[in-house]
PDB file of C-alpha atoms in Angstrom:
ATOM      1  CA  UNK N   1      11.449 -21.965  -4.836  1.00  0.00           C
ATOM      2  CA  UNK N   2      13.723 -23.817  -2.628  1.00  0.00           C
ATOM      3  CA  UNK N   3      16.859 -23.901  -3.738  1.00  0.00           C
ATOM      4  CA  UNK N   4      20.388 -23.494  -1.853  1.00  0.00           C
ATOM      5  CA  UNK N   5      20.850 -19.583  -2.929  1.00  0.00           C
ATOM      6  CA  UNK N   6      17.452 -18.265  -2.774  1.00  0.00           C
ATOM      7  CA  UNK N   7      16.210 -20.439   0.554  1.00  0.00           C
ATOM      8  CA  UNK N   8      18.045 -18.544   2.741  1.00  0.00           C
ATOM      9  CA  UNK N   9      18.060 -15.013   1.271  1.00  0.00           C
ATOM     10  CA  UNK N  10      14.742 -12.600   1.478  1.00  0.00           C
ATOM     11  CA  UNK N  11      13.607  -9.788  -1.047  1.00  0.00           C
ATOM     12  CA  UNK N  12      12.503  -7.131   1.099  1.00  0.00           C
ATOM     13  CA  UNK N  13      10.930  -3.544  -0.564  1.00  0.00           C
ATOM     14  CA  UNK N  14      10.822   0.010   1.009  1.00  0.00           C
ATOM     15  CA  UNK N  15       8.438   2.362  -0.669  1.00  0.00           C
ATOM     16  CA  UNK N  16       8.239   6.664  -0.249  1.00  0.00           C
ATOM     17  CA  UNK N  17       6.532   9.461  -2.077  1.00  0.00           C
ATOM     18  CA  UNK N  18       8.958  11.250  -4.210  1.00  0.00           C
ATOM     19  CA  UNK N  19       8.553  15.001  -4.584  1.00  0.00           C
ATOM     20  CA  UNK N  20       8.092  15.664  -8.014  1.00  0.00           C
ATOM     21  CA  UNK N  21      11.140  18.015  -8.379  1.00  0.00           C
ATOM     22  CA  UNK N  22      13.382  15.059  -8.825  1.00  0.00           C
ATOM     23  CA  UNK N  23      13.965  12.646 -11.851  1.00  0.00           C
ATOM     24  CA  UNK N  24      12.368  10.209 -10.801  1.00  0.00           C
ATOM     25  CA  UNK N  25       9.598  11.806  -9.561  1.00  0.00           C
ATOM     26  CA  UNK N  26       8.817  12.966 -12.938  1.00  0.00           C
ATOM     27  CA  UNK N  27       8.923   9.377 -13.981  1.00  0.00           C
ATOM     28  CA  UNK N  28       7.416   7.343 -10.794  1.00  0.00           C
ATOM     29  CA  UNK N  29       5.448   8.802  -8.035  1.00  0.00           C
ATOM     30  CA  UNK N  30       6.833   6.506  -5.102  1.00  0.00           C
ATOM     31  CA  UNK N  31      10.502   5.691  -4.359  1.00  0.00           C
ATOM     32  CA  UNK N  32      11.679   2.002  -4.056  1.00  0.00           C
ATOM     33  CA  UNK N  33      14.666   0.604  -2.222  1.00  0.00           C
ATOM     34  CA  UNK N  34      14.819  -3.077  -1.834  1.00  0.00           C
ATOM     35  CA  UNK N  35      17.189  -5.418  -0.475  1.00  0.00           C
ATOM     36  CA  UNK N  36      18.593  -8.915  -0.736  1.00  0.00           C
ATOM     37  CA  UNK N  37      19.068 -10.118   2.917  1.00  0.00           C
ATOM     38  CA  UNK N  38      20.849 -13.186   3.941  1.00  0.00           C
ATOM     39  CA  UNK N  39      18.529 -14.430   6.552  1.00  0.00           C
ATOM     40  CA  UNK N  40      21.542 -16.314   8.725  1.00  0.00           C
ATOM     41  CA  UNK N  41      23.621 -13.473   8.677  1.00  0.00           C
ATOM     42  CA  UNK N  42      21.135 -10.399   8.269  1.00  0.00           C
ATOM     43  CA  UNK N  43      23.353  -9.061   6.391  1.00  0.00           C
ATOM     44  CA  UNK N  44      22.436  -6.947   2.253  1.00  0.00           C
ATOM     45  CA  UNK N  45      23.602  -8.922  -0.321  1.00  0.00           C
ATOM     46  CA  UNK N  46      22.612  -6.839  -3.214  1.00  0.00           C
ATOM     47  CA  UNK N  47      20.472  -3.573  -2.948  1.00  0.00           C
ATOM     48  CA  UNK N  48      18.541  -1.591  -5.664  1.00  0.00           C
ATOM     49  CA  UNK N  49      16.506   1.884  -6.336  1.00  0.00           C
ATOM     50  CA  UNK N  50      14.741   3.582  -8.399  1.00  0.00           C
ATOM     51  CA  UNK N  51      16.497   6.780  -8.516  1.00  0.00           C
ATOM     52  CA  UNK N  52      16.465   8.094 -12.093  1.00  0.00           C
ATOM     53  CA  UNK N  53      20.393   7.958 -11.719  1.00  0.00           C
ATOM     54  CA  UNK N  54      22.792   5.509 -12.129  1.00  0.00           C
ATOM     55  CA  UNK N  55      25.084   7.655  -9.372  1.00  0.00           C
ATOM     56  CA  UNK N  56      22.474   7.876  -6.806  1.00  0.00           C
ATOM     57  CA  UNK N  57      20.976   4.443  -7.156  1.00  0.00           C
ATOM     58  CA  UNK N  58      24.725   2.992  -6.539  1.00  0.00           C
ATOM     59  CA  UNK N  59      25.417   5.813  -3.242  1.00  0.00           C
ATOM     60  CA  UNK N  60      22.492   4.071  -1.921  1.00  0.00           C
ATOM     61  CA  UNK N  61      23.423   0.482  -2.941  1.00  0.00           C
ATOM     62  CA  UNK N  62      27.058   0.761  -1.738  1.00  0.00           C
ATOM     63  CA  UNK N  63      25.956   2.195   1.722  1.00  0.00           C
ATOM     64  CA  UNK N  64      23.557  -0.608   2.159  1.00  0.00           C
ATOM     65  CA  UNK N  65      25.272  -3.695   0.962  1.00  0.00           C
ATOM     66  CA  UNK N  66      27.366  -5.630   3.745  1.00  0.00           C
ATOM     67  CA  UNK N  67      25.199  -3.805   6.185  1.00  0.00           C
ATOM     68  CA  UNK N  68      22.714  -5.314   8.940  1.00  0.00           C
ATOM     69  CA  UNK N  69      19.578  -2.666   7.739  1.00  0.00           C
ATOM     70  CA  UNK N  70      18.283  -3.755  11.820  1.00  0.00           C
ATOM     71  CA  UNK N  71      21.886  -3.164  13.526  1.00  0.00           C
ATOM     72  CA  UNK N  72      23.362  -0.829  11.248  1.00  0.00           C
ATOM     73  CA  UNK N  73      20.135   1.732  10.589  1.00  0.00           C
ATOM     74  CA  UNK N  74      21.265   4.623  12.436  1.00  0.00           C
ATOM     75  CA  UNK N  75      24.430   4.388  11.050  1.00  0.00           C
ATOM     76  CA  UNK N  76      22.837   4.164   7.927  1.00  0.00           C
ATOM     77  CA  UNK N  77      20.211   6.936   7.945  1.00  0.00           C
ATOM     78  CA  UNK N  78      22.905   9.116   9.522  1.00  0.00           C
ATOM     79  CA  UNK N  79      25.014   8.804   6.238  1.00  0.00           C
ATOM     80  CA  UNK N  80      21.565   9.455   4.249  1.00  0.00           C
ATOM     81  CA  UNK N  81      21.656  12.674   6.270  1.00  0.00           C
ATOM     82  CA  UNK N  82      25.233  13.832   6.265  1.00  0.00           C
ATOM     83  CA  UNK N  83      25.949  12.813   2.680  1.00  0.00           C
ATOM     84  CA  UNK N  84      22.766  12.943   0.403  1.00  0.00           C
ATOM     85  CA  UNK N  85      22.133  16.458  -1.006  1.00  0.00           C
ATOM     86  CA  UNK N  86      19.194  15.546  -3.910  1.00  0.00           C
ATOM     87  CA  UNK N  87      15.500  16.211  -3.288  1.00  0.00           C
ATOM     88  CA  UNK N  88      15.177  12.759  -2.831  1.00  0.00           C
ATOM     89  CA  UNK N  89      16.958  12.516   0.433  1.00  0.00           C
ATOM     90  CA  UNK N  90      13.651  12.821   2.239  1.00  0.00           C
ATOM     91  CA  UNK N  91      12.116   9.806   0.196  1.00  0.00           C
ATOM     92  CA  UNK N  92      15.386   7.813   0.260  1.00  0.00           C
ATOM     93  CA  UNK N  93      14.992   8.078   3.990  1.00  0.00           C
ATOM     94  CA  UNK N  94      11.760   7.078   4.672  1.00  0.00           C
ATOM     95  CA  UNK N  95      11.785   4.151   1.684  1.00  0.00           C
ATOM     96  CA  UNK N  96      14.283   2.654   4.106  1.00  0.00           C
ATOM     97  CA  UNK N  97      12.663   2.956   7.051  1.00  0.00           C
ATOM     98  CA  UNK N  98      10.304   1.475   5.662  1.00  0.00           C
ATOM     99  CA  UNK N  99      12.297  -1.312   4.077  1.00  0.00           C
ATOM    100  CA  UNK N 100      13.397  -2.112   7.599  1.00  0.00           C
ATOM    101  CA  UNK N 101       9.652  -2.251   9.299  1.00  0.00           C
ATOM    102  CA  UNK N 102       9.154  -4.698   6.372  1.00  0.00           C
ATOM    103  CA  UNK N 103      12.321  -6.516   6.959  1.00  0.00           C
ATOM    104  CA  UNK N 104      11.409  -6.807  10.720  1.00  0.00           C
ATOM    105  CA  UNK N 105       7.940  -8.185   9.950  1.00  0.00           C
ATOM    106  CA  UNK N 106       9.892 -10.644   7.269  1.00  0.00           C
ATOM    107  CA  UNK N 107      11.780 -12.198  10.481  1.00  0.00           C
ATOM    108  CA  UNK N 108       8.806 -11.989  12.699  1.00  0.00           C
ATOM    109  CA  UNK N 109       6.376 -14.091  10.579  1.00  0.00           C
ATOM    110  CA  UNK N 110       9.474 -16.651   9.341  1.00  0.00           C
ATOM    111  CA  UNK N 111      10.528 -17.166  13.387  1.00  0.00           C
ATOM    112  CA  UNK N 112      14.034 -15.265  12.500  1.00  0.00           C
TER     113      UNK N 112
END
C-alpha cells in the first residue's frame, strides 16, 4: 500500500519470553514491542506493547517515541535499566533488542 503516510514509515516487531510472574505472562507467553519508524528520519512515530498495563505499556511508548531505536539504543536500554522495576524488565529489554536487529535488517534489505 503506497500511499504518502504509510510509504515512508515501517512496522517493525521485537519479541521476548515473559516470565510467567508478570501479567502478561499469565496472559501471553512472549513480549511484543513494535514500532512505527519514519524511514527518512529513523525516527518512532508511535510505539506499542503488550504489557498487561496501561502504565507500563505507555513508560515504554513514551521512552521510545521521538527516538532513533539505532542511535539512541543505549540511551534507551540504559533507561530500561535505571527506571523499570517489573519482572518484565528483562523481556522489555531483550524485545527491543530485538526490535532493533529487526529494524536494522528492515534498512538493510530496503537499501536505507
Amino acid at each position: 500500500m503506497e500511499d504518502g503516510r504509510l510509504s515512508d514509515v515501517v512496522l517493525v516487531a521485537g519479541y521476548a519470553q515473559l516470565p510467567q510472574s508478570t501479567g502478561a505472562g499469565q496472559m501471553w507467553r512472549h513480549l511484543t514491542v513494535i514500532a512505527r519508524i519514519d524511514l527518512d528520519s529513523g525516527l518512532v512515530v508511535d510505539a506499542s506493547t503488550t504489557l498487561a498495563t496501561a502504565v507500563a505499556d505507555q513508560f515504554v511508548r513514551e521512552l521510545l517515541i521521538g527516538s532513533d531505536p539505532v542511535r539512541d539504543s543505549e540511551r534507551i536500554l540504559t533507561t530500561l535499566e535505571r527506571h523499570y522495576f517489573g519482572n518484565g524488565r528483562k523481556a522489555i529489554i531483550g524485545a527491543f533488542r530485538d526490535l532493533v536487529q529487526r529494524y536494522e535488517e528492515c534498512r538493510s534489505e530496503l537499501g536505507g
